[in-house]
C-alpha positions as a LaTeX table, in Angstrom:
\begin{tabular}{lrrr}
\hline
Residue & $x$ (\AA) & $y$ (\AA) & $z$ (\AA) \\
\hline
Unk1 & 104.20 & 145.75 & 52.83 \\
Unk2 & 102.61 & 147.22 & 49.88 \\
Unk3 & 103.83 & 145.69 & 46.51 \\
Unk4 & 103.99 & 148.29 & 43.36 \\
Unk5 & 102.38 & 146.11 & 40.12 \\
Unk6 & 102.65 & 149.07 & 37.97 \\
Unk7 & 105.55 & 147.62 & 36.34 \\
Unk8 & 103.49 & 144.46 & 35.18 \\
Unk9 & 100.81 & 146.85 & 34.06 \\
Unk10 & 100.47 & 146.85 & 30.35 \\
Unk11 & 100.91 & 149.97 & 28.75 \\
Unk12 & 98.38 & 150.42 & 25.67 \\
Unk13 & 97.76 & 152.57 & 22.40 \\
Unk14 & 97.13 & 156.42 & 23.22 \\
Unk15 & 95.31 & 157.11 & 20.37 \\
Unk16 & 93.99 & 154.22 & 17.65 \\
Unk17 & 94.76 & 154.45 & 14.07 \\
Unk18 & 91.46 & 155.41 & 12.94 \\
Unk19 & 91.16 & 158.46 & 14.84 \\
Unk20 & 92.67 & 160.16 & 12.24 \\
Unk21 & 92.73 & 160.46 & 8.19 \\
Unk22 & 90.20 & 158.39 & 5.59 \\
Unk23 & 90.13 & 154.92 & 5.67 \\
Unk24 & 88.57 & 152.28 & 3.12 \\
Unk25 & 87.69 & 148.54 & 4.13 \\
Unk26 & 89.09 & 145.65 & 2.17 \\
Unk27 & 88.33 & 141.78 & 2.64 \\
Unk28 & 90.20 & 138.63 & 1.80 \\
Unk29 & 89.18 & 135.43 & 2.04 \\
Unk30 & 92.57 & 133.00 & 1.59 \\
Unk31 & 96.19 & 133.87 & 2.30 \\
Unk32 & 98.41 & 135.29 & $-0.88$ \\
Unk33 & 99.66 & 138.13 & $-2.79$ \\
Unk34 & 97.09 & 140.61 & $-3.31$ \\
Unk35 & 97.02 & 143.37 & $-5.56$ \\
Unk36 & 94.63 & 146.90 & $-5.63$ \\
Unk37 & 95.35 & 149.69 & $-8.13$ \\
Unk38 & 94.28 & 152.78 & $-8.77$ \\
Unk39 & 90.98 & 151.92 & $-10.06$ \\
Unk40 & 90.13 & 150.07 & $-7.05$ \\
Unk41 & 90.97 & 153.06 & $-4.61$ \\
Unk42 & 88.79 & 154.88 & $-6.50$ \\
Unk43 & 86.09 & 152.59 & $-6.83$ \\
Unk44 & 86.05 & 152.25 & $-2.91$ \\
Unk45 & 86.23 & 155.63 & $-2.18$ \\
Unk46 & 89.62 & 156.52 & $-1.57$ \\
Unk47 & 90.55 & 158.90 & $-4.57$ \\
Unk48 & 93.81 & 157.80 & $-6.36$ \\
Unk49 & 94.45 & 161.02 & $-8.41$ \\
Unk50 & 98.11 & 162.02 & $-8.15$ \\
Unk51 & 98.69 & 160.21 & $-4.60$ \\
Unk52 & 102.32 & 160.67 & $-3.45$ \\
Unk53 & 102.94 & 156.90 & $-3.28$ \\
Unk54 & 105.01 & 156.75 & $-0.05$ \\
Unk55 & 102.31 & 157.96 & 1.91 \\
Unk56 & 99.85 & 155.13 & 0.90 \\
Unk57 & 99.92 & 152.88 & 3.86 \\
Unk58 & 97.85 & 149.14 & 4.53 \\
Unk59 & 96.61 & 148.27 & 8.17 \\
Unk60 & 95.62 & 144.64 & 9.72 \\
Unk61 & 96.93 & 142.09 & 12.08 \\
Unk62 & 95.68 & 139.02 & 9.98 \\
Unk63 & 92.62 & 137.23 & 10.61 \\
Unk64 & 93.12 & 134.36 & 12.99 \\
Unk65 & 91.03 & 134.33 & 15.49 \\
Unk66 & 92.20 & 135.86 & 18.82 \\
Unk67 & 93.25 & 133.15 & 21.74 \\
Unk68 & 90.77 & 132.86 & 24.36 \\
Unk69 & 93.49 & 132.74 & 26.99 \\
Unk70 & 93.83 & 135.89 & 29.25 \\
Unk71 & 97.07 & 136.11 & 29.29 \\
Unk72 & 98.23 & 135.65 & 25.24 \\
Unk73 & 99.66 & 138.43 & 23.50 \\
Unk74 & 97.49 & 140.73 & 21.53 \\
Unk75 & 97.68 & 143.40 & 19.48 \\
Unk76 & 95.68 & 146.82 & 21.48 \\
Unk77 & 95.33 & 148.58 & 17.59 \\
Unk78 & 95.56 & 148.24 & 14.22 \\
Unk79 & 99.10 & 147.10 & 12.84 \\
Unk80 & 100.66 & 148.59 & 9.73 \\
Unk81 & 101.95 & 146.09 & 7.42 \\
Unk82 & 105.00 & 146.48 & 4.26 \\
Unk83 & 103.90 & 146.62 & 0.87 \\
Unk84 & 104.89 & 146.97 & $-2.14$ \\
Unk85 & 104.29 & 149.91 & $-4.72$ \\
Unk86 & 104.81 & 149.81 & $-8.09$ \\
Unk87 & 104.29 & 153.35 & $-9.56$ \\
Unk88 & 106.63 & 153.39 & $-12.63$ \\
Unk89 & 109.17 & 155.40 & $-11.37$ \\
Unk90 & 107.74 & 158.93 & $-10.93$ \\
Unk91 & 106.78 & 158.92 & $-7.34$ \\
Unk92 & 103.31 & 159.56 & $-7.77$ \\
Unk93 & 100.05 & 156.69 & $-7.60$ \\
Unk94 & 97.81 & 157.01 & $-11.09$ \\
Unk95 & 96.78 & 155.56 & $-14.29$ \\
Unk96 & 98.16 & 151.80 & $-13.72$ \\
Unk97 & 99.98 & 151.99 & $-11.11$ \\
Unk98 & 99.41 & 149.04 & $-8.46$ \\
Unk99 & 99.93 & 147.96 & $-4.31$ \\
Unk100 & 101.04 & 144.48 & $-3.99$ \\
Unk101 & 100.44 & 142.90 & $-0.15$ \\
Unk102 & 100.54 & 139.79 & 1.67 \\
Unk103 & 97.39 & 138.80 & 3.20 \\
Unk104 & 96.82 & 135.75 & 6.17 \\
Unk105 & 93.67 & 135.28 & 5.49 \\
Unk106 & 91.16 & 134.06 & 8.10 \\
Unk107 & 92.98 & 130.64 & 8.93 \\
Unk108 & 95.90 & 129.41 & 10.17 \\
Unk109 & 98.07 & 126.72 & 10.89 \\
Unk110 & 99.80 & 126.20 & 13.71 \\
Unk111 & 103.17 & 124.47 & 14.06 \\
Unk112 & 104.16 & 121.38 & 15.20 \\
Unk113 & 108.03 & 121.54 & 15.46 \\
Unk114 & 108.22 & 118.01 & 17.55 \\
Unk115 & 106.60 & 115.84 & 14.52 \\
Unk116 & 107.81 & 118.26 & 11.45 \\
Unk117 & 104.18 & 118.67 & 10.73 \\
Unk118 & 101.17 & 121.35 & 11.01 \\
Unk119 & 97.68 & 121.48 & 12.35 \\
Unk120 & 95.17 & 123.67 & 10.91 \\
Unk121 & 93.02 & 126.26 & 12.73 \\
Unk122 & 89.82 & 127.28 & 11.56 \\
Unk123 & 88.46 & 130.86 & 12.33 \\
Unk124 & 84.80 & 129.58 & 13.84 \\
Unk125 & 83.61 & 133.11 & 13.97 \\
Unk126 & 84.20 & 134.97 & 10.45 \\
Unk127 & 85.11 & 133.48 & 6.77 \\
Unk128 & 87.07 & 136.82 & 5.65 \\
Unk129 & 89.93 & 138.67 & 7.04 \\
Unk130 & 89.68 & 142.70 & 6.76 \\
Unk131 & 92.64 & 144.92 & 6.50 \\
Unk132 & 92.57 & 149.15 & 6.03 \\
Unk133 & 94.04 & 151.48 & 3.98 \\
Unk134 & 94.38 & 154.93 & 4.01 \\
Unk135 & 97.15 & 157.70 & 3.10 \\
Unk136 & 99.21 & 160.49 & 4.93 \\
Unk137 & 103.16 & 160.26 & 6.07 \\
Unk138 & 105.26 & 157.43 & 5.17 \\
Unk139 & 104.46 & 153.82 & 4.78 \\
Unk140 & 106.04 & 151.02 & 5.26 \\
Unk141 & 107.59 & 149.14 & 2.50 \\
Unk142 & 108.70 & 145.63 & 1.64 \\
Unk143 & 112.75 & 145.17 & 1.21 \\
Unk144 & 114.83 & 143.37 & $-0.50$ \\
Unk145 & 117.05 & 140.94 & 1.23 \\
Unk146 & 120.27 & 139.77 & $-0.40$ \\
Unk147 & 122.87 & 137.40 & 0.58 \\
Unk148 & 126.61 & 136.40 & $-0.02$ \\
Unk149 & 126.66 & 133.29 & 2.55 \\
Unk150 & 127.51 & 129.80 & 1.06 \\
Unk151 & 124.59 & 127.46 & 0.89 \\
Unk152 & 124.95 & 124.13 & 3.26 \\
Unk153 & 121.54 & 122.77 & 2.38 \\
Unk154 & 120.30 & 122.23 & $-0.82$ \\
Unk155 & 115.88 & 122.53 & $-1.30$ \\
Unk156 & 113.70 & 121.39 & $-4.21$ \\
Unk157 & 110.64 & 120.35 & $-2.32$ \\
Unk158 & 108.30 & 121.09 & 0.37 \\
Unk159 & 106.18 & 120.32 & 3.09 \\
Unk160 & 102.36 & 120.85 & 1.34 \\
Unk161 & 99.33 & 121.02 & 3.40 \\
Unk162 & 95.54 & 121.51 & 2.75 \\
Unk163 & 92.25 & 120.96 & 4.95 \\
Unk164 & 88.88 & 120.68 & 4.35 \\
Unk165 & 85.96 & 121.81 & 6.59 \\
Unk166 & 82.92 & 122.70 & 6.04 \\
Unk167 & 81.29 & 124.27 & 8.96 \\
Unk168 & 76.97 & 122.94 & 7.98 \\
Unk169 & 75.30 & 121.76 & 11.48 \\
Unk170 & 75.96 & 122.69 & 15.23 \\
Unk171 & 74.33 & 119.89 & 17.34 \\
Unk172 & 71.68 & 120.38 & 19.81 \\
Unk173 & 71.99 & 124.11 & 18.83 \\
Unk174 & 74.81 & 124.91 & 21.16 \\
Unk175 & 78.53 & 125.12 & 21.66 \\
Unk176 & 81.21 & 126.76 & 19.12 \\
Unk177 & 81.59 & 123.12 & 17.39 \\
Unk178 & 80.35 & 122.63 & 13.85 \\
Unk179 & 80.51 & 119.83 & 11.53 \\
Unk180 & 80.03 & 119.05 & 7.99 \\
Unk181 & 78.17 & 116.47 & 5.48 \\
Unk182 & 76.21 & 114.24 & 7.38 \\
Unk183 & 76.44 & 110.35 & 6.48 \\
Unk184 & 73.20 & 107.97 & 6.77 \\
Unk185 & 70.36 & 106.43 & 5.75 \\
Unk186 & 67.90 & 109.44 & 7.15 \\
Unk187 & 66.17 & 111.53 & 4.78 \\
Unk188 & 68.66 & 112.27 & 1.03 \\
Unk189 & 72.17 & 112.11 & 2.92 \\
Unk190 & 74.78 & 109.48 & 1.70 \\
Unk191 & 76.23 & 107.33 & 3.29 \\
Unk192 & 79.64 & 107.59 & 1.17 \\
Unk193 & 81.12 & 110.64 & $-0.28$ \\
Unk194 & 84.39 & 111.50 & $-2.27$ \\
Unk195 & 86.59 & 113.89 & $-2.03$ \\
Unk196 & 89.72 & 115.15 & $-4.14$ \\
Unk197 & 93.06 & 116.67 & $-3.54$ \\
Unk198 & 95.33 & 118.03 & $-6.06$ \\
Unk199 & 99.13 & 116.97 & $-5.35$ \\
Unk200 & 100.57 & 118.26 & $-8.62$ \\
Unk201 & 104.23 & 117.65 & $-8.22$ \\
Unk202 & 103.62 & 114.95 & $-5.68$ \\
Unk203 & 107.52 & 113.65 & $-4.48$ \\
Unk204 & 105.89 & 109.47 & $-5.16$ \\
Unk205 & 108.75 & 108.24 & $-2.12$ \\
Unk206 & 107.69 & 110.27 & 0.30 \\
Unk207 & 104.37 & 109.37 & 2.38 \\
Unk208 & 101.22 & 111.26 & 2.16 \\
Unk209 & 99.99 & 111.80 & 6.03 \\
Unk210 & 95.67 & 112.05 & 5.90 \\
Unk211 & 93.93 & 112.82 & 9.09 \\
Unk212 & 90.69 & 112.88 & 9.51 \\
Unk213 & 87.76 & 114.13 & 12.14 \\
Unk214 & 84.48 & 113.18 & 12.73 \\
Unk215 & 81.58 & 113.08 & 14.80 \\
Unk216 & 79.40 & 109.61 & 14.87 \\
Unk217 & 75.92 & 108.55 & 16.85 \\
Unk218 & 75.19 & 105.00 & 16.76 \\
Unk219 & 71.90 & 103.94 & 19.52 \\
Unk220 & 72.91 & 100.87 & 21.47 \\
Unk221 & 74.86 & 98.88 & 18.50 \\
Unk222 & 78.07 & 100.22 & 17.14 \\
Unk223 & 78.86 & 101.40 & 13.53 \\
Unk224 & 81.66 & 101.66 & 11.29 \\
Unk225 & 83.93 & 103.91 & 8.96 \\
Unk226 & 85.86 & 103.13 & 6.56 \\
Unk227 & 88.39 & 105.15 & 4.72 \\
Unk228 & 89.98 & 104.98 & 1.10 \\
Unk229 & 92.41 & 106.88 & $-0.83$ \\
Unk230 & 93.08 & 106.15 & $-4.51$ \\
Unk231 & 90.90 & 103.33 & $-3.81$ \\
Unk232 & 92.74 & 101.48 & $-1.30$ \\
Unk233 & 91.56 & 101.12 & 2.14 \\
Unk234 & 93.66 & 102.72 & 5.04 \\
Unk235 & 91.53 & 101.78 & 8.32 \\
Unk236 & 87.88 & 101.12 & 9.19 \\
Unk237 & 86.71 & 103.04 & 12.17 \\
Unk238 & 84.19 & 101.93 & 15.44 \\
Unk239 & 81.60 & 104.55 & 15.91 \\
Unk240 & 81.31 & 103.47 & 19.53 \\
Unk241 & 77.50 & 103.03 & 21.20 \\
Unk242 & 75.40 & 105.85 & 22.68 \\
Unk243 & 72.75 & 104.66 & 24.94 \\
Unk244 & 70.79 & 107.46 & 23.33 \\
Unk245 & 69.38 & 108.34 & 26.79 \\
Unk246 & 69.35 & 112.72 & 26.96 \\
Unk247 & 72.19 & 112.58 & 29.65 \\
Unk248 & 74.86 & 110.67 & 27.32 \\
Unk249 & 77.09 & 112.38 & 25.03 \\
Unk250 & 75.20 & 112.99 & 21.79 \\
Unk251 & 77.92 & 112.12 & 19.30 \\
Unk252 & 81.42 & 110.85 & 19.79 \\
Unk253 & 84.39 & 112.31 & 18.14 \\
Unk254 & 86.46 & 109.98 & 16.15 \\
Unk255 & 89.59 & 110.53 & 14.81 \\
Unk256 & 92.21 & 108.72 & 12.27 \\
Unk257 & 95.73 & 109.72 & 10.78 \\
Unk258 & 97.11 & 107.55 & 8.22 \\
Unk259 & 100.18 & 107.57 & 6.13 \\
Unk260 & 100.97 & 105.74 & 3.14 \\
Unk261 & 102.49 & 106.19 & $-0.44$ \\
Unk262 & 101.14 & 107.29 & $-4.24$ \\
Unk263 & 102.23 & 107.27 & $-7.55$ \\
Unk264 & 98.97 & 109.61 & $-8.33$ \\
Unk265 & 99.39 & 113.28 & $-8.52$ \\
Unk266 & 95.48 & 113.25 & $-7.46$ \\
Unk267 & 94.52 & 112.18 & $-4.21$ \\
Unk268 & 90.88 & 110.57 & $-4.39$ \\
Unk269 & 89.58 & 110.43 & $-0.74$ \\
Unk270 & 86.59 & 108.19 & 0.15 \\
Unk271 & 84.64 & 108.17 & 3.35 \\
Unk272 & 81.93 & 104.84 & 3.45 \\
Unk273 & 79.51 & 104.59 & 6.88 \\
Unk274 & 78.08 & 101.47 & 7.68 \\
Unk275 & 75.66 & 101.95 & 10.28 \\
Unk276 & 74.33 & 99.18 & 12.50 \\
Unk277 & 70.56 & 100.77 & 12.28 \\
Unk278 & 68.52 & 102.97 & 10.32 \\
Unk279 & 69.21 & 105.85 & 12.75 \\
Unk280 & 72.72 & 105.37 & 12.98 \\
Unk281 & 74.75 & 108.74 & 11.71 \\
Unk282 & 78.30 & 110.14 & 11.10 \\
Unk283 & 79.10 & 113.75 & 10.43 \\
Unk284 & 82.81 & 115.07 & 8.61 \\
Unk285 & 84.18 & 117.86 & 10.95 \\
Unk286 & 87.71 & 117.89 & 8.90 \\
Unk287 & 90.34 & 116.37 & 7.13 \\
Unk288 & 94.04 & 117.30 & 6.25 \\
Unk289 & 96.84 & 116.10 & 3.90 \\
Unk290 & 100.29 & 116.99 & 4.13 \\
Unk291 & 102.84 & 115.42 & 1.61 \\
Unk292 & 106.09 & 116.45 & 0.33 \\
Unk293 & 105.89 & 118.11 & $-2.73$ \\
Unk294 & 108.18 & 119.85 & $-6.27$ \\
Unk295 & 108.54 & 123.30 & $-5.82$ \\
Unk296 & 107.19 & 123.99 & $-8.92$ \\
Unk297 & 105.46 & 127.35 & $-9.12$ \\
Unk298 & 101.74 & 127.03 & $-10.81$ \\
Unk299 & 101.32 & 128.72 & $-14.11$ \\
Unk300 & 98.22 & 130.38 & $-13.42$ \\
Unk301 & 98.53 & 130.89 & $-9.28$ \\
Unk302 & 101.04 & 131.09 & $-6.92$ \\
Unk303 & 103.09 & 128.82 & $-4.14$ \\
Unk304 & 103.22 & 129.13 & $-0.80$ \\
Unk305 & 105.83 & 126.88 & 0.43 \\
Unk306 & 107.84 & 125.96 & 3.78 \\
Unk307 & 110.41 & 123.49 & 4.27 \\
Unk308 & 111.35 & 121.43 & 7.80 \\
Unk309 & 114.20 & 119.01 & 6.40 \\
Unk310 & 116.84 & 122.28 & 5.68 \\
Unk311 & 115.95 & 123.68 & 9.13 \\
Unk312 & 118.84 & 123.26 & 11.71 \\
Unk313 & 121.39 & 125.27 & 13.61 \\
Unk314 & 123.44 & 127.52 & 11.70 \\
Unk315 & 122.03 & 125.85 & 8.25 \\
Unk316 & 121.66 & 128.06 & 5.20 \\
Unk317 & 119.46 & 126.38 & 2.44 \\
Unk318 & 119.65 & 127.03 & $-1.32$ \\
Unk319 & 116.17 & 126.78 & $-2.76$ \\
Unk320 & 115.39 & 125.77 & $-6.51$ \\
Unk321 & 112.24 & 126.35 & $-7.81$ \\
Unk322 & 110.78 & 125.21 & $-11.25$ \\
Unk323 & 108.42 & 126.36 & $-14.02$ \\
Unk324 & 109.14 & 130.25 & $-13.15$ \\
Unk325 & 109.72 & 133.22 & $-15.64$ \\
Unk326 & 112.70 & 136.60 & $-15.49$ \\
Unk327 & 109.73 & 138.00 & $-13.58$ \\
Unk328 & 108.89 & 135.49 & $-10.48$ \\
Unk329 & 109.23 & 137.03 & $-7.64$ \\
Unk330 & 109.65 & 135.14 & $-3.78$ \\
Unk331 & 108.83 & 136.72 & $-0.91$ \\
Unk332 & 109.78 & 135.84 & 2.77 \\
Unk333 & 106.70 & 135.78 & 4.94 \\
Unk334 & 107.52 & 134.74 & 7.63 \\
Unk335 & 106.73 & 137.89 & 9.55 \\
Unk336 & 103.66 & 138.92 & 7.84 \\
Unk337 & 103.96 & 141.89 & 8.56 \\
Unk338 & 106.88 & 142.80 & 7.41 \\
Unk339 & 107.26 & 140.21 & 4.32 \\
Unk340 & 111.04 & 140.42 & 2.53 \\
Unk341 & 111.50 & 140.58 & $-1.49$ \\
Unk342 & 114.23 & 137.80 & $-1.51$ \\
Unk343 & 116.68 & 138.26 & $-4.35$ \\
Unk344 & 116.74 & 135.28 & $-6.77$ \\
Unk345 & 118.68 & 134.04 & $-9.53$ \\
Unk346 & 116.60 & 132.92 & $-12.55$ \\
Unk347 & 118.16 & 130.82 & $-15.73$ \\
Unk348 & 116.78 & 128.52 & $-17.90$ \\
Unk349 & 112.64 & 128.11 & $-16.30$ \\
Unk350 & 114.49 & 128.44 & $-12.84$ \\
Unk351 & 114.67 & 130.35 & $-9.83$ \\
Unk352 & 117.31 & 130.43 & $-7.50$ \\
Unk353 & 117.66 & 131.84 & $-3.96$ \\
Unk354 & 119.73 & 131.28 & $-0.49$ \\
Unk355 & 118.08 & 132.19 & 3.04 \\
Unk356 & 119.10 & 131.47 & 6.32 \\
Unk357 & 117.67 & 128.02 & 7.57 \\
Unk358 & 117.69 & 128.34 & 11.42 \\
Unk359 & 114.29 & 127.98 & 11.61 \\
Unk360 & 110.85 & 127.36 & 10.13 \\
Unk361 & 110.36 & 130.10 & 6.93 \\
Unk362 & 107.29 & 130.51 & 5.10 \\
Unk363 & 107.82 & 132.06 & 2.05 \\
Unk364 & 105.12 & 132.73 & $-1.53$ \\
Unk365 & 106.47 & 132.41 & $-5.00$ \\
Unk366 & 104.34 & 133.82 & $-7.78$ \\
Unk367 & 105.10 & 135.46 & $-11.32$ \\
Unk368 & 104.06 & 139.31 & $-11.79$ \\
Unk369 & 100.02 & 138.31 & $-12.87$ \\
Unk370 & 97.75 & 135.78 & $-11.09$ \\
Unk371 & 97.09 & 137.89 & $-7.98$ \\
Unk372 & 94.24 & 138.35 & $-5.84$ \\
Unk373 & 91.77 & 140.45 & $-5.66$ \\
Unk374 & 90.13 & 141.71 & $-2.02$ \\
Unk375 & 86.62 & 142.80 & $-1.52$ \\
Unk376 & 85.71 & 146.53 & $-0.91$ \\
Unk377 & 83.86 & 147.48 & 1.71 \\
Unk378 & 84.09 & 151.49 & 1.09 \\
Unk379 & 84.87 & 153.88 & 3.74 \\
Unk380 & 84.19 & 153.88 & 7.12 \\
Unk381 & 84.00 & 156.07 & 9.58 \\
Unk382 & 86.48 & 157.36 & 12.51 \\
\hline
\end{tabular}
């Protein structure tokens, strides 16, 4: 009996995005509000004189890198994303007239709902996430969302987190796998190096969480690790043996997550090696840090924040944040894209706002300066 799998066939794009209409390249390299004016479309190509500003219209699907399973979802084309247009009124895109957007970036982090925590996600193939813009119909635009519920939850910190990796030597010249500074006695490299980690707004009784990756090659005698914060040691590490015969494993990965508490609003990180020969060495892959931390918006940036502890069925959290102005605006990303304007209450250097708590919601604070700026990469070509 013949079985019909055209149901379970996927049904794809007709016709892609670019077939169509001018198109300019843009670049970021960090997730955040970004923002391109006139000037800029000009400057890349796409001429800004007396654009009808609905019809101005921003394409991208982040800049993760894609799964390598079969099987995941994927986008077939180009997806358009909201922004937000700020034209002074009159309809029309000129003189200093601006696009604000939300950007991913080329990183990500992915959840980790069981232990209230995230892990981070390098994109191993490209340090910049691109995104298109170009103009005709009508584009899709960030809302605002307002609310009348009651608040049962009640927010003024958040779940910070920040990684380090910097992608310097692939071994043996093969694999996707890179690592970082090298520790040892070979040649000018060190065998301890410092790092630091701003935790402005640091919440002191709550534990700071550091984990750390790395890749170690010790001949015949085992070495060791140690690891510091604020100068106080949290564990010493066994680089375990190689035989150093071509058929072992070259390095072995190693891996540490410690918690513990600080009165410092600076985290001072210090990685020692203590190799067992002259030959002995350890390379960094990565480390992360993930406290609990004010929301206090930064003077000159902006805050991207997220918050586990209100998250629960049917909760609805109130969110306070400090050191904001009449102008601070928060945004709801959690679909990026289709980000949400949140209405806020602001009084005395604070901002106010109630969302639904049912689940995780990342959201960006930031007054109306301090934005980003993406790269241009002209037009292209359909």
């Amino acid at each position: 009996m013949a079985t019909n799998n055209l149901s379970a066939q996927r049904i794809y794009t007709a016709n892609s995005v670019f077939a169509n209409g001018n198109f300019i390249k843009i670049g970021v390299t960090q997730e955040g509000i970004y923002k391109i004016d006139a000037a800029f479309l000009n400057a890349s190509g796409l001429g800004a004189t007396n654009i009808i500003s609905t019809a101005i219209k921003l394409y991208g699907n982040g800049g993760a890198m894609l799964d390598e399973k079969n099987n995941t979802f994927y986008y077939d084309d180009l997806t358009e994303n909201a922004i937000q247009v700020i034209d002074g009124g009159d309809g029309i895109f000129n003189n200093n007239d601006y696009i604000l957007f939300y950007a991913q970036g080329p990183n990500r982090w992915l959840k980790d709902s069981t232990n209230q925590r995230f892990n981070h996600q390098k994109n191993l193939y490209s340090d910049t996430a691109y995104y298109f813009i170009t103009v005709g119909g009508i584009g899709k635009r960030i809302n605002t969302k307002t609310t009348t519920i009651v608040a049962n939850q009640s927010v003024t910190s958040y779940n910070d987190r920040y990684f380090y990796e910097n992608d310097l030597v692939n071994f043996l010249n093969s694999g996707k796998e890179w690592y970082g500074e090298e520790f040892s006695n070979i040649n000018t490299n060190n065998l301890s190096r410092n790092f630091t980690v701003d935790l402005n707004g640091l919440i002191v009784t709550e534990p700071i969480t550091v984990s750390s990756n790395f890749a170690g090659r010790s001949v015949l005698t085992a070495s060791s690790l140690a690891i510091k914060a604020n100068n106080n040691l949290l564990t010493t590490l066994t680089i375990p043996a190689n035989s150093g015969n071509f058929l072992d494993v070259f390095a072995a990965s190693i891996s540490s997550q410690n918690s513990f508490l600080s009165a410092q609003p600076t985290l001072g990180l210090n990685y020692t090696f203590i190799p067992s020969t002259t030959t002995a060495q350890t390379w960094l892959n990565w480390f992360e840090v993930q406290s609990r931390r004010a929301l206090i918006v930064p003077t000159n940036g902006q805050l991207l924040f997220r918050d586990w502890r209100s998250v629960g069925t049917n909760n609805i959290a109130e969110f306070t944040l400090n050191n904001t102005i009449a102008t601070t605006e928060i945004w709801d990303i959690t679909n990026p894209f289709q980000p949400d304007k949140i209405a806020a209450n602001f009084a005395a250097n604070q901002t106010k706002f109630i969302n639904d708590a049912s689940r995780l919601r990342e959201y960006v604070a930031f007054n109306n300066s301090n934005f980003l700026t993406p790269i241009s990469f002209g037009k292209i070509d359909n």
